[in-house]
Short mmCIF file of C-alpha atoms in Angstrom, two decimals:
data_model
loop_
_atom_site.label_atom_id
_atom_site.label_comp_id
_atom_site.label_asym_id
_atom_site.label_seq_id
_atom_site.Cartn_x
_atom_site.Cartn_y
_atom_site.Cartn_z
CA MET A 483 40.42 -32.78 -16.96
CA LYS A 484 37.59 -33.16 -19.48
CA LEU A 485 38.22 -32.11 -23.05
CA ALA A 486 35.44 -30.36 -24.89
CA LEU A 487 34.91 -32.12 -28.20
CA PRO A 488 33.72 -29.97 -31.08
CA ARG A 489 30.18 -30.53 -32.25
CA ALA A 490 30.86 -31.70 -35.81
CA LEU A 491 27.32 -32.86 -36.55
CA PRO A 492 25.04 -30.32 -38.21
CA ARG A 493 22.22 -29.00 -36.03
CA GLY A 494 19.55 -28.35 -38.64
CA LEU A 495 17.11 -31.02 -39.78
CA ARG A 496 17.79 -30.33 -43.47
CA PRO A 497 21.60 -30.90 -43.27
CA ARG A 498 21.03 -33.95 -41.06
CA LEU A 499 18.76 -35.47 -43.68
CA VAL A 500 21.24 -34.71 -46.44
CA VAL A 501 24.12 -36.19 -44.43
CA ALA A 502 22.09 -39.28 -43.63
CA PHE A 503 21.16 -39.77 -47.34
CA VAL A 504 24.77 -39.29 -48.41
CA LEU A 505 26.06 -41.70 -45.72
CA VAL A 506 23.52 -44.34 -46.71
CA ALA A 507 24.33 -43.88 -50.40
CA ALA A 508 28.06 -43.98 -49.75
CA LEU A 509 27.80 -47.07 -47.61
CA SER A 510 25.58 -48.77 -50.19
CA GLU A 511 27.98 -47.85 -52.96
CA LEU A 512 30.94 -49.05 -50.92
CA ILE A 513 29.33 -52.42 -50.14
CA THR A 514 28.21 -52.90 -53.70
CA ALA A 515 31.60 -51.95 -55.10
CA THR A 516 33.35 -54.21 -52.65
CA LEU A 517 31.21 -57.21 -53.42
CA THR A 518 31.41 -56.57 -57.16
CA PHE A 519 35.16 -56.19 -56.94
CA ARG A 520 35.61 -59.42 -55.01
CA GLN A 521 33.38 -61.40 -57.39
CA ALA A 522 34.95 -59.92 -60.48
CA ARG A 523 38.48 -60.40 -59.12
CA SER A 524 37.77 -64.01 -58.24
CA ALA A 525 36.19 -64.64 -61.63
CA ILE A 526 39.08 -63.11 -63.54
CA LEU A 527 41.78 -64.93 -61.59
CA ASP A 528 39.89 -68.28 -61.66
CA ARG A 529 39.40 -67.95 -65.42
CA THR A 530 43.06 -67.20 -65.89
CA GLN A 531 44.13 -70.08 -63.67
CA LYS A 532 41.86 -72.57 -65.39
CA GLY A 533 42.94 -71.45 -68.83
CA ALA A 534 46.62 -71.58 -67.91
CA VAL A 535 46.31 -75.08 -66.41
CA HIS A 536 44.36 -76.26 -69.44
CA ASP A 537 46.90 -74.85 -71.90
CA LEU A 538 49.84 -76.20 -69.94
CA ARG A 539 48.25 -79.68 -69.77
CA LEU A 540 47.71 -79.67 -73.53
CA GLN A 541 51.34 -78.74 -74.21
CA ILE A 542 52.69 -81.29 -71.72
CA ASP A 543 50.49 -84.08 -73.17
CA SER A 544 51.69 -83.10 -76.63
CA LEU A 545 55.41 -82.90 -75.87
CA ALA A 546 55.87 -85.43 -73.02
CA PRO A 547 55.72 -88.56 -75.26
CA ASP A 548 58.92 -87.47 -76.98
CA LEU A 549 60.84 -87.64 -73.69
CA PRO A 550 63.03 -90.74 -73.13
CA ASN A 551 62.19 -93.02 -70.19
CA ASN A 552 65.19 -91.82 -68.26
CA PRO A 553 65.69 -88.29 -69.50
CA THR A 554 68.92 -86.47 -68.79
CA ASP A 555 69.19 -82.83 -67.60
CA THR A 556 69.78 -81.86 -71.20
CA ASP A 557 66.55 -83.59 -72.22
CA LEU A 558 64.65 -81.82 -69.43
CA ARG A 559 66.14 -78.42 -70.37
CA ALA A 560 65.14 -78.95 -73.98
CA PHE A 561 61.68 -79.98 -72.93
CA ALA A 562 61.35 -76.82 -70.82
CA ARG A 563 62.41 -74.68 -73.76
CA GLN A 564 59.79 -76.34 -75.91
CA LEU A 565 57.13 -75.53 -73.35
CA ASP A 566 58.35 -71.89 -73.10
CA ARG A 567 58.10 -71.55 -76.90
CA ALA A 568 54.59 -73.01 -76.84
CA SER A 569 53.37 -70.61 -74.15
CA GLY A 570 52.06 -68.10 -76.72
CA SER A 571 50.21 -65.20 -75.12
CA ARG A 572 50.50 -66.81 -71.67
CA GLY A 573 54.16 -65.92 -71.52
CA TRP A 574 55.03 -68.54 -68.96
CA HIS A 575 58.48 -69.72 -67.94
CA THR A 576 58.84 -73.37 -67.10
CA GLY A 577 61.17 -75.70 -65.35
CA VAL A 578 61.18 -79.48 -64.90
CA SER A 579 61.98 -81.18 -61.60
CA ARG A 580 62.92 -84.82 -61.27
CA ASP A 581 62.22 -86.75 -58.07
CA GLY A 582 61.74 -83.56 -56.02
CA GLY A 583 64.94 -82.02 -57.19
CA PRO A 584 65.40 -78.37 -58.23
CA PRO A 585 63.57 -77.39 -61.46
CA ILE A 586 65.63 -77.31 -64.63
CA GLY A 587 64.64 -74.47 -66.94
CA THR A 588 63.62 -70.79 -66.73
CA ALA A 589 60.95 -71.07 -63.99
CA GLY A 590 63.27 -69.67 -61.37
CA ASP A 591 62.70 -70.32 -57.69
CA VAL A 592 59.71 -72.41 -56.70
CA SER A 593 58.36 -72.26 -53.20
CA ASN A 594 58.86 -75.23 -50.88
CA ALA A 595 55.11 -75.33 -50.26
CA LEU A 596 54.38 -75.92 -53.92
CA ARG A 597 57.16 -78.48 -54.26
CA ASP A 598 55.88 -80.35 -51.20
CA ALA A 599 52.34 -80.33 -52.55
CA THR A 600 53.42 -81.95 -55.87
CA LYS A 601 55.52 -84.71 -54.30
CA SER A 602 52.70 -87.23 -54.54
CA GLY A 603 52.75 -86.79 -58.33
CA ASP A 604 49.03 -87.26 -58.91
CA SER A 605 47.49 -83.72 -58.70
CA THR A 606 48.06 -80.26 -60.14
CA PHE A 607 48.59 -77.39 -57.68
CA TYR A 608 48.99 -73.67 -58.11
CA GLU A 609 49.58 -70.56 -56.06
CA ARG A 610 49.43 -66.80 -56.54
CA VAL A 611 52.32 -64.76 -55.21
CA GLU A 612 53.30 -61.10 -55.26
CA HIS A 613 56.69 -60.62 -56.84
CA ALA A 614 58.92 -57.58 -57.04
CA ASP A 615 57.95 -57.27 -60.69
CA GLY A 616 54.24 -57.87 -60.09
CA HIS A 617 51.86 -60.64 -59.35
CA ARG A 618 52.67 -64.17 -60.55
CA LEU A 619 50.83 -67.47 -60.88
CA ARG A 620 52.86 -70.61 -60.15
CA ILE A 621 51.60 -74.02 -61.41
CA GLY A 622 52.98 -77.38 -60.40
CA MET A 623 51.85 -80.23 -62.78
CA PRO A 624 53.15 -83.83 -62.53
CA ILE A 625 53.88 -85.80 -65.78
CA ASP A 626 52.49 -89.30 -66.13
CA TYR A 627 53.80 -92.11 -68.39
CA THR A 628 51.59 -92.26 -71.39
CA GLY A 629 51.40 -95.12 -73.84
CA ARG A 630 54.49 -96.81 -72.61
CA GLY A 631 53.59 -100.41 -72.03
CA LYS A 632 53.25 -101.50 -68.45
CA GLU A 633 54.40 -98.06 -67.17
CA ALA A 634 51.47 -96.28 -68.81
CA GLY A 635 49.47 -94.06 -66.38
CA LYS A 636 52.02 -94.25 -63.63
CA PRO A 637 53.76 -91.21 -62.16
CA SER A 638 57.03 -90.49 -63.92
CA GLY A 639 58.58 -88.59 -61.04
CA LEU A 640 58.75 -85.50 -63.27
CA VAL A 641 56.97 -82.26 -62.32
CA VAL A 642 56.62 -79.22 -64.56
CA TYR A 643 56.59 -75.89 -62.82
CA ALA A 644 55.28 -72.88 -64.74
CA VAL A 645 55.43 -69.28 -63.69
CA LEU A 646 53.31 -66.78 -65.61
CA PRO A 647 52.66 -63.07 -64.94
CA LEU A 648 49.20 -61.72 -64.00
CA ASP A 649 49.80 -58.15 -65.14
CA GLY A 650 46.95 -58.19 -67.59
CA GLU A 651 44.55 -59.50 -65.02
CA ARG A 652 45.71 -56.90 -62.48
CA ALA A 653 45.13 -54.21 -65.06
CA ASP A 654 41.61 -55.48 -65.56
CA ILE A 655 40.99 -55.47 -61.81
CA SER A 656 42.43 -51.92 -61.50
CA ALA A 657 40.07 -50.87 -64.29
CA LEU A 658 37.20 -52.31 -62.31
CA ILE A 659 38.26 -50.30 -59.26
CA ASN A 660 38.55 -47.13 -61.23
CA ALA A 661 35.12 -47.75 -62.80
CA ALA A 662 33.68 -48.25 -59.29
CA TRP A 663 35.11 -44.97 -58.10
CA ALA A 664 33.96 -43.18 -61.25
CA GLY A 665 30.47 -44.51 -60.67
CA ALA A 666 30.53 -43.55 -56.99
CA VAL A 667 30.89 -39.79 -57.69
CA PRO A 668 27.68 -39.42 -59.73
CA ALA A 669 25.93 -41.79 -57.34
CA LEU A 670 26.79 -39.52 -54.40
CA ALA A 671 25.80 -36.43 -56.41
CA PHE A 672 22.48 -38.08 -57.16
CA ALA A 673 22.11 -38.94 -53.45
CA VAL A 674 22.66 -35.30 -52.49
CA VAL A 675 20.04 -34.14 -55.04
CA SER A 676 17.60 -36.80 -53.81
CA ALA A 677 18.31 -35.86 -50.20
CA LEU A 678 17.66 -32.17 -50.85
CA PHE A 679 14.44 -33.00 -52.67
CA ALA A 680 13.28 -35.37 -49.91
CA ALA A 681 14.23 -32.90 -47.21
CA ARG A 682 12.25 -30.24 -48.97
CA ARG A 683 9.20 -32.47 -49.17
CA VAL A 684 9.56 -33.49 -45.55
CA LEU A 685 10.42 -30.08 -44.13
CA ARG A 686 7.77 -28.10 -45.98
CA PRO A 687 4.99 -29.28 -43.60
CA VAL A 688 7.32 -28.75 -40.63
CA ARG A 689 8.01 -25.16 -41.72
CA GLN A 690 4.27 -24.59 -42.12
CA LEU A 691 3.69 -25.90 -38.63
CA ARG A 692 6.40 -23.64 -37.25
CA THR A 693 4.94 -20.59 -39.04
CA ALA A 694 1.42 -21.42 -37.79
CA ALA A 695 2.75 -21.92 -34.24
CA GLU A 696 4.44 -18.52 -34.37
CA LYS A 697 1.17 -16.93 -35.55
CA ILE A 698 -0.71 -18.58 -32.66
CA THR A 699 2.02 -17.38 -30.26
CA SER A 700 1.50 -13.85 -31.54
CA GLY A 701 -2.24 -14.10 -30.85
CA ALA A 702 -3.71 -15.26 -34.19
CA LEU A 703 -5.57 -18.21 -32.65
CA ASP A 704 -7.73 -18.66 -35.80
CA THR A 705 -4.69 -19.97 -37.75
CA ARG A 706 -5.35 -23.28 -39.45
CA LEU A 707 -3.38 -25.51 -41.89
CA ASP A 708 -4.61 -27.32 -44.94
CA VAL A 709 -4.67 -31.15 -44.39
CA VAL A 710 -3.36 -32.80 -47.55
CA GLY A 711 -2.25 -36.41 -47.85
CA LYS A 712 -2.38 -39.47 -45.57
CA ASP A 713 1.07 -39.70 -44.01
CA GLU A 714 2.22 -39.06 -40.43
CA LEU A 715 2.79 -35.35 -41.06
CA THR A 716 -0.77 -35.03 -42.27
CA THR A 717 -1.96 -36.57 -39.00
CA LEU A 718 0.25 -34.13 -37.08
CA THR A 719 -1.26 -31.23 -39.09
CA GLY A 720 -4.75 -32.39 -38.19
CA THR A 721 -3.80 -32.62 -34.51
CA PHE A 722 -2.35 -29.12 -34.73
CA ASN A 723 -5.60 -27.78 -36.12
CA THR A 724 -7.56 -29.50 -33.39
CA MET A 725 -5.28 -28.02 -30.73
CA ALA A 726 -5.57 -24.57 -32.29
CA ALA A 727 -9.36 -24.80 -32.30
CA ALA A 728 -9.38 -25.85 -28.62
CA LEU A 729 -7.03 -22.98 -27.77
CA GLU A 730 -9.28 -20.53 -29.57
CA ARG A 731 -12.39 -21.76 -27.71
CA ASP A 732 -10.62 -21.70 -24.37
CA ASP A 733 -9.12 -18.28 -25.05
CA ALA A 734 -12.49 -16.84 -25.95
CA LYS A 735 -14.08 -18.36 -22.86
CA LEU A 736 -11.28 -17.02 -20.63
CA ARG A 737 -11.55 -13.58 -22.19
CA ARG A 738 -15.27 -13.54 -21.56
CA MET A 739 -14.79 -14.64 -17.98
CA GLU A 740 -12.00 -12.09 -17.43
CA ALA A 741 -14.08 -9.32 -18.95
CA ASN A 742 -17.08 -10.27 -16.81
CA ALA A 743 -14.89 -10.32 -13.69
CA ARG A 744 -13.44 -6.94 -14.46
CA ARG A 745 -16.87 -5.51 -15.24
CA PHE A 746 -18.24 -6.99 -12.04
CA ALA A 747 -15.41 -5.48 -9.91
CA ALA A 748 -15.82 -2.10 -11.64
CA ASP A 749 -19.60 -2.14 -11.22
CA VAL A 750 -19.47 -3.18 -7.61
CA SER A 751 -16.84 -0.52 -6.82
CA HIS A 752 -18.87 2.10 -8.60
CA GLU A 753 -22.07 1.17 -6.81
CA LEU A 754 -20.33 1.18 -3.44
CA ARG A 755 -18.76 4.52 -4.02
CA THR A 756 -21.90 6.61 -3.38
CA PRO A 757 -23.08 4.87 -0.16
CA LEU A 758 -19.55 4.83 1.17
CA ALA A 759 -19.25 8.54 0.57
CA ALA A 760 -22.46 9.09 2.57
CA MET A 761 -21.25 6.74 5.33
CA ALA A 762 -17.91 8.58 5.46
CA ALA A 763 -19.70 11.91 5.94
CA VAL A 764 -21.82 10.49 8.76
CA THR A 765 -18.88 8.82 10.48
CA ASP A 766 -16.87 12.05 10.27
CA ALA A 767 -19.64 13.81 12.17
CA LEU A 768 -19.87 10.96 14.67
CA ASP A 769 -16.11 10.98 15.11
CA GLU A 770 -16.30 14.60 16.36
CA ASP A 771 -18.92 13.61 18.87
CA ALA A 772 -16.90 10.57 19.98
CA ARG A 773 -13.79 12.59 20.49
CA SER A 774 -15.60 15.45 22.23
CA GLY A 775 -16.91 13.10 24.94
CA THR A 776 -20.61 13.67 24.24
CA LEU A 777 -21.13 9.96 23.62
CA PRO A 778 -20.87 7.20 26.17
CA PRO A 779 -17.45 5.47 26.17
CA ASP A 780 -18.69 2.20 24.67
CA THR A 781 -20.62 4.00 21.99
CA ALA A 782 -17.64 6.26 21.20
CA ASP A 783 -15.33 3.20 20.77
CA ALA A 784 -17.89 1.59 18.47
CA VAL A 785 -18.22 4.79 16.40
CA LEU A 786 -14.46 5.09 16.02
CA LEU A 787 -14.16 1.46 14.97
CA VAL A 788 -16.93 1.83 12.41
CA SER A 789 -15.40 5.06 11.15
CA ASP A 790 -11.96 3.47 10.76
CA GLU A 791 -13.38 0.42 8.86
CA THR A 792 -15.46 2.72 6.67
CA ARG A 793 -12.36 4.66 5.63
CA LYS A 794 -10.51 1.42 4.90
CA LEU A 795 -13.41 0.19 2.78
CA ALA A 796 -13.57 3.49 0.92
CA GLY A 797 -9.84 3.27 0.22
CA MET A 798 -10.20 -0.28 -1.07
CA VAL A 799 -13.04 0.76 -3.38
CA GLU A 800 -10.89 3.56 -4.77
CA ASP A 801 -8.04 1.12 -5.34
CA LEU A 802 -10.37 -1.33 -7.09
CA MET A 803 -11.62 1.46 -9.29
CA GLU A 804 -8.04 2.34 -10.21
CA ILE A 805 -7.14 -1.31 -10.95
CA SER A 806 -10.26 -1.59 -13.13
CA ARG A 807 -9.12 1.41 -15.17
CA PHE A 808 -5.73 -0.25 -15.70
CA ASP A 809 -7.30 -3.53 -16.69
CA ALA A 810 -9.64 -1.83 -19.10
CA GLY A 811 -6.82 0.20 -20.67
CA ALA A 812 -8.57 3.40 -19.69
CA ALA A 813 -5.71 4.79 -17.55
CA VAL A 814 -4.06 7.74 -19.32
CA LEU A 815 -1.11 9.96 -18.50
CA HIS A 816 -1.33 13.74 -18.05
CA LEU A 817 2.36 14.64 -18.51
CA ASP A 818 3.92 17.83 -17.23
CA ASP A 819 7.43 19.15 -16.52
CA VAL A 820 7.74 19.21 -12.73
CA SER A 821 10.48 19.52 -10.16
CA LEU A 822 11.55 16.26 -8.54
CA ARG A 823 12.03 17.94 -5.19
CA THR A 824 8.53 19.44 -5.36
CA VAL A 825 6.91 16.08 -6.16
CA VAL A 826 8.72 14.33 -3.31
CA HIS A 827 8.06 16.99 -0.63
CA LYS A 828 4.43 17.32 -1.65
CA THR A 829 3.96 13.56 -1.17
CA LEU A 830 5.46 13.75 2.35
CA GLN A 831 3.40 16.80 3.32
CA LEU A 832 0.10 15.37 2.20
CA ARG A 833 0.63 12.19 4.30
CA GLY A 834 2.13 14.00 7.27
CA TRP A 835 5.42 12.14 7.18
CA ARG A 836 8.13 14.01 9.02
CA GLU A 837 11.70 14.53 8.00
CA PRO A 838 14.11 13.11 9.08
CA ASP A 839 12.24 11.12 11.78
CA GLU A 840 10.15 9.05 9.39
CA VAL A 841 11.62 9.75 5.96
CA ILE A 842 15.16 10.76 4.94
CA THR A 843 15.42 12.27 1.43
CA GLU A 844 18.64 12.35 -0.61
CA LEU A 845 17.90 14.28 -3.77
CA PRO A 846 20.20 15.75 -6.43
CA GLU A 847 21.33 19.28 -5.61
CA ASP A 848 20.48 20.57 -9.08
CA ASP A 849 16.80 19.53 -8.59
CA PRO A 850 16.25 17.98 -12.03
CA ARG A 851 12.94 18.49 -13.82
CA ILE A 852 11.12 15.38 -14.94
CA ARG A 853 8.28 14.91 -17.45
CA VAL A 854 5.78 12.70 -15.63
CA ASP A 855 2.18 12.52 -14.46
CA ALA A 856 2.70 14.08 -11.04
CA ARG A 857 -0.47 12.58 -9.57
CA ARG A 858 0.51 9.02 -10.48
CA ILE A 859 4.09 9.45 -9.30
CA ASP A 860 2.68 10.74 -6.03
CA VAL A 861 0.62 7.56 -5.72
CA VAL A 862 3.71 5.44 -6.44
CA LEU A 863 5.86 7.18 -3.83
CA ALA A 864 3.09 7.20 -1.26
CA ASN A 865 2.48 3.46 -1.65
CA LEU A 866 6.19 2.59 -1.44
CA ILE A 867 6.94 4.81 1.56
CA GLY A 868 3.76 3.79 3.35
CA ASN A 869 4.56 0.09 2.75
CA ALA A 870 8.08 0.61 4.04
CA LEU A 871 6.78 2.35 7.27
CA ARG A 872 4.16 -0.37 7.89
CA HIS A 873 6.25 -3.46 7.22
CA GLY A 874 9.81 -2.14 7.68
CA ALA A 875 11.22 0.29 10.23
CA ALA A 876 11.68 4.07 10.30
CA PRO A 877 13.40 6.06 9.04
CA VAL A 878 12.75 5.25 5.36
CA THR A 879 15.45 6.52 2.96
CA LEU A 880 14.36 7.98 -0.36
CA ARG A 881 17.42 8.40 -2.63
CA ALA A 882 17.24 9.75 -6.21
CA THR A 883 19.88 9.93 -8.97
CA ALA A 884 19.34 11.44 -12.40
CA THR A 885 21.04 11.14 -15.77
CA GLU A 886 20.19 12.62 -19.13
CA GLU A 887 18.18 9.49 -20.07
CA SER A 888 16.65 8.23 -16.81
CA LEU A 889 15.67 8.89 -13.24
CA VAL A 890 16.30 6.29 -10.54
CA ILE A 891 14.54 6.46 -7.15
CA ASP A 892 15.36 4.04 -4.35
CA VAL A 893 13.02 3.61 -1.33
CA ALA A 894 14.76 1.64 1.43
CA ASP A 895 13.83 0.82 5.04
CA ASP A 896 15.64 -0.57 8.09
CA GLY A 897 13.28 -3.46 8.67
CA PRO A 898 13.88 -7.21 8.52
CA GLY A 899 13.58 -7.33 4.72
CA ILE A 900 11.33 -9.40 2.49
CA PRO A 901 11.42 -13.19 2.85
CA ASP A 902 12.91 -14.90 -0.20
CA GLU A 903 9.72 -16.88 -0.89
CA VAL A 904 7.64 -13.66 -0.77
CA LEU A 905 9.95 -11.52 -2.95
CA PRO A 906 8.65 -12.76 -6.34
CA HIS A 907 5.05 -12.00 -5.29
CA VAL A 908 5.24 -8.55 -3.64
CA PHE A 909 3.52 -6.92 -6.65
CA ASP A 910 0.74 -9.50 -6.89
CA ARG A 911 -2.76 -8.36 -6.09
CA PHE A 912 -4.08 -9.25 -2.63
CA TYR A 913 -1.02 -11.35 -1.94
CA LYS A 914 -0.42 -12.16 1.74
CA ALA A 915 2.91 -13.31 3.04
CA ASP A 916 1.24 -14.83 6.09
CA ALA A 917 -1.85 -16.85 5.10
CA ALA A 918 -3.05 -16.84 8.72
CA ARG A 919 -3.22 -13.04 8.73
CA ALA A 920 -6.84 -12.36 7.83
CA ARG A 921 -6.68 -8.56 7.83
CA SER A 922 -4.09 -5.96 6.88
CA GLU A 923 -3.95 -2.21 7.19
CA GLY A 924 -3.88 -1.72 3.43
CA SER A 925 -6.12 -2.96 0.64
CA GLY A 926 -3.51 -5.37 -0.72
CA LEU A 927 -3.45 -3.45 -3.97
CA GLY A 928 -0.99 -0.62 -3.24
CA LEU A 929 2.14 -2.23 -4.72
CA ALA A 930 0.16 -3.56 -7.67
CA ILE A 931 -1.13 -0.02 -8.39
CA ALA A 932 2.39 1.36 -8.02
CA MET A 933 3.67 -1.15 -10.56
CA GLU A 934 0.90 -0.31 -13.06
CA ASN A 935 1.61 3.44 -12.70
CA VAL A 936 5.34 2.90 -13.33
CA ARG A 937 4.61 0.73 -16.34
CA LEU A 938 2.34 3.45 -17.68
CA HIS A 939 5.41 5.69 -17.66
CA HIS A 940 7.41 3.03 -19.58
CA GLY A 941 9.51 2.52 -16.42
CA THR A 942 10.36 -0.42 -14.17
CA LEU A 943 9.79 -1.14 -10.48
CA THR A 944 11.74 -3.83 -8.72
CA ALA A 945 12.07 -5.13 -5.15
CA ALA A 946 15.13 -6.52 -3.42
CA ASN A 947 16.75 -6.95 -0.05
CA LEU A 948 19.70 -4.88 1.14
CA PRO A 949 22.95 -6.76 2.07
CA ASP A 950 22.69 -5.77 5.76
CA SER A 951 18.97 -5.49 6.51
CA GLY A 952 15.87 -3.95 5.10
CA ALA A 953 14.16 -3.93 1.74
CA VAL A 954 14.62 -1.52 -1.20
CA PHE A 955 12.25 -0.72 -4.01
CA THR A 956 13.84 0.80 -7.13
CA ILE A 957 11.91 2.98 -9.64
CA THR A 958 13.50 3.64 -13.01
CA LEU A 959 11.75 6.25 -15.21
CA PRO A 960 12.72 7.66 -18.63
CA ARG A 961 13.16 11.45 -18.69
CA THR A 962 12.14 11.87 -22.34
CA LEU A 963 8.63 10.44 -22.14
CA ARG A 964 6.12 12.00 -24.58
CA GLN A 965 2.37 12.10 -24.48
CA GLU A 966 2.07 9.84 -27.49
CA ASP A 967 4.37 7.24 -25.90
CA GLN A 968 1.79 6.10 -23.34
CA PRO A 969 0.24 2.66 -23.84
#
């Protein structure tokens, strides 16, 4: 089982910079304090040791000549007392050992390591130990014969052991530690202030870049930033301005191309409208002759084919004109309070769809009134039902449910459903699920027009597959739409 660890690190760039500054300052302060402490500690203890050894040597050289050649224990005890009285501020306690024996005097216990080190009798040794009463410095110093004939300069076999406290030195070291801690607090405070100042200097251009990017996202492509300085953020600001200028040029170019394409489609559709109307009138007359049998069979088939294609072309031109109005923002709503049942049954009657053979309607019994543009809702329902009959299977079920806030209409069929790869594109213009299919019965704009009409009503139109089989299109419309609410 994996345990989720809490994210302790701050997420913002400002707190990260502050934390980084404080960590660096704290680490630097710690390293500096540690090195200073070690150097000062070594210097204090070394100075104390050298001074104590020097003072002890002076006292021994001054008092040792008074010792007899073969001193007794009483002589050694008296010699140790003389050394204790001569300690002054050192405050040492001494003891004298003869031929490696136990020290005689007030020195107390001496470690075996120090006693072994002074056996040779020709060097001074010392050690620092931690005692129950504090830290102590132990010194082992051999006594040589001095000015005694042929024995002069030879080891006497006597060793003086001195034990002196290091409480004063420890107090000095503790004072150093306290001073280091006292200096660390203002240093960390200064690091925080410096970090905040540096973060502000660093983040100001970043905030400006963020604000400018938000403006560009909202459509203000003419946004530019002042380039000040010569650092990396200045280079980034210049690159941002270059990118914004390129986006503005490309956007203007794309807008011109899009406007030209829309104008071209609208102009072509408008120009085709008149000749197509004339062709439709002629083909209607020829249709009557073809169906009456006055024309030869081959001619009648050709006339019917031309008439059918003319009607399809006329329908496509009308759809293109409608799409052009949506693209140009010229589509408007003419709202009216109408009966839902009236709108639905009028759509079915105008297209000749029979109930319940082709369409099954399930409408609320109270027949709610809705405030919509009846003509546009008729176009939406006609496109959805017609699409379901062409690509699905009859009967198509139209089910409506109403609340105080919204109206929901489902149009479902019993067909095979919509392939998953096609579902995201069903409302795209001229989209074909089968690229090999060159022609279709519709213009390829019906669902796109239905979507635009629903959007014009501030509603939504979605497509999905039913669990068993078939596709379902769901319209959701607000029931409180006002005239001034239209886009």
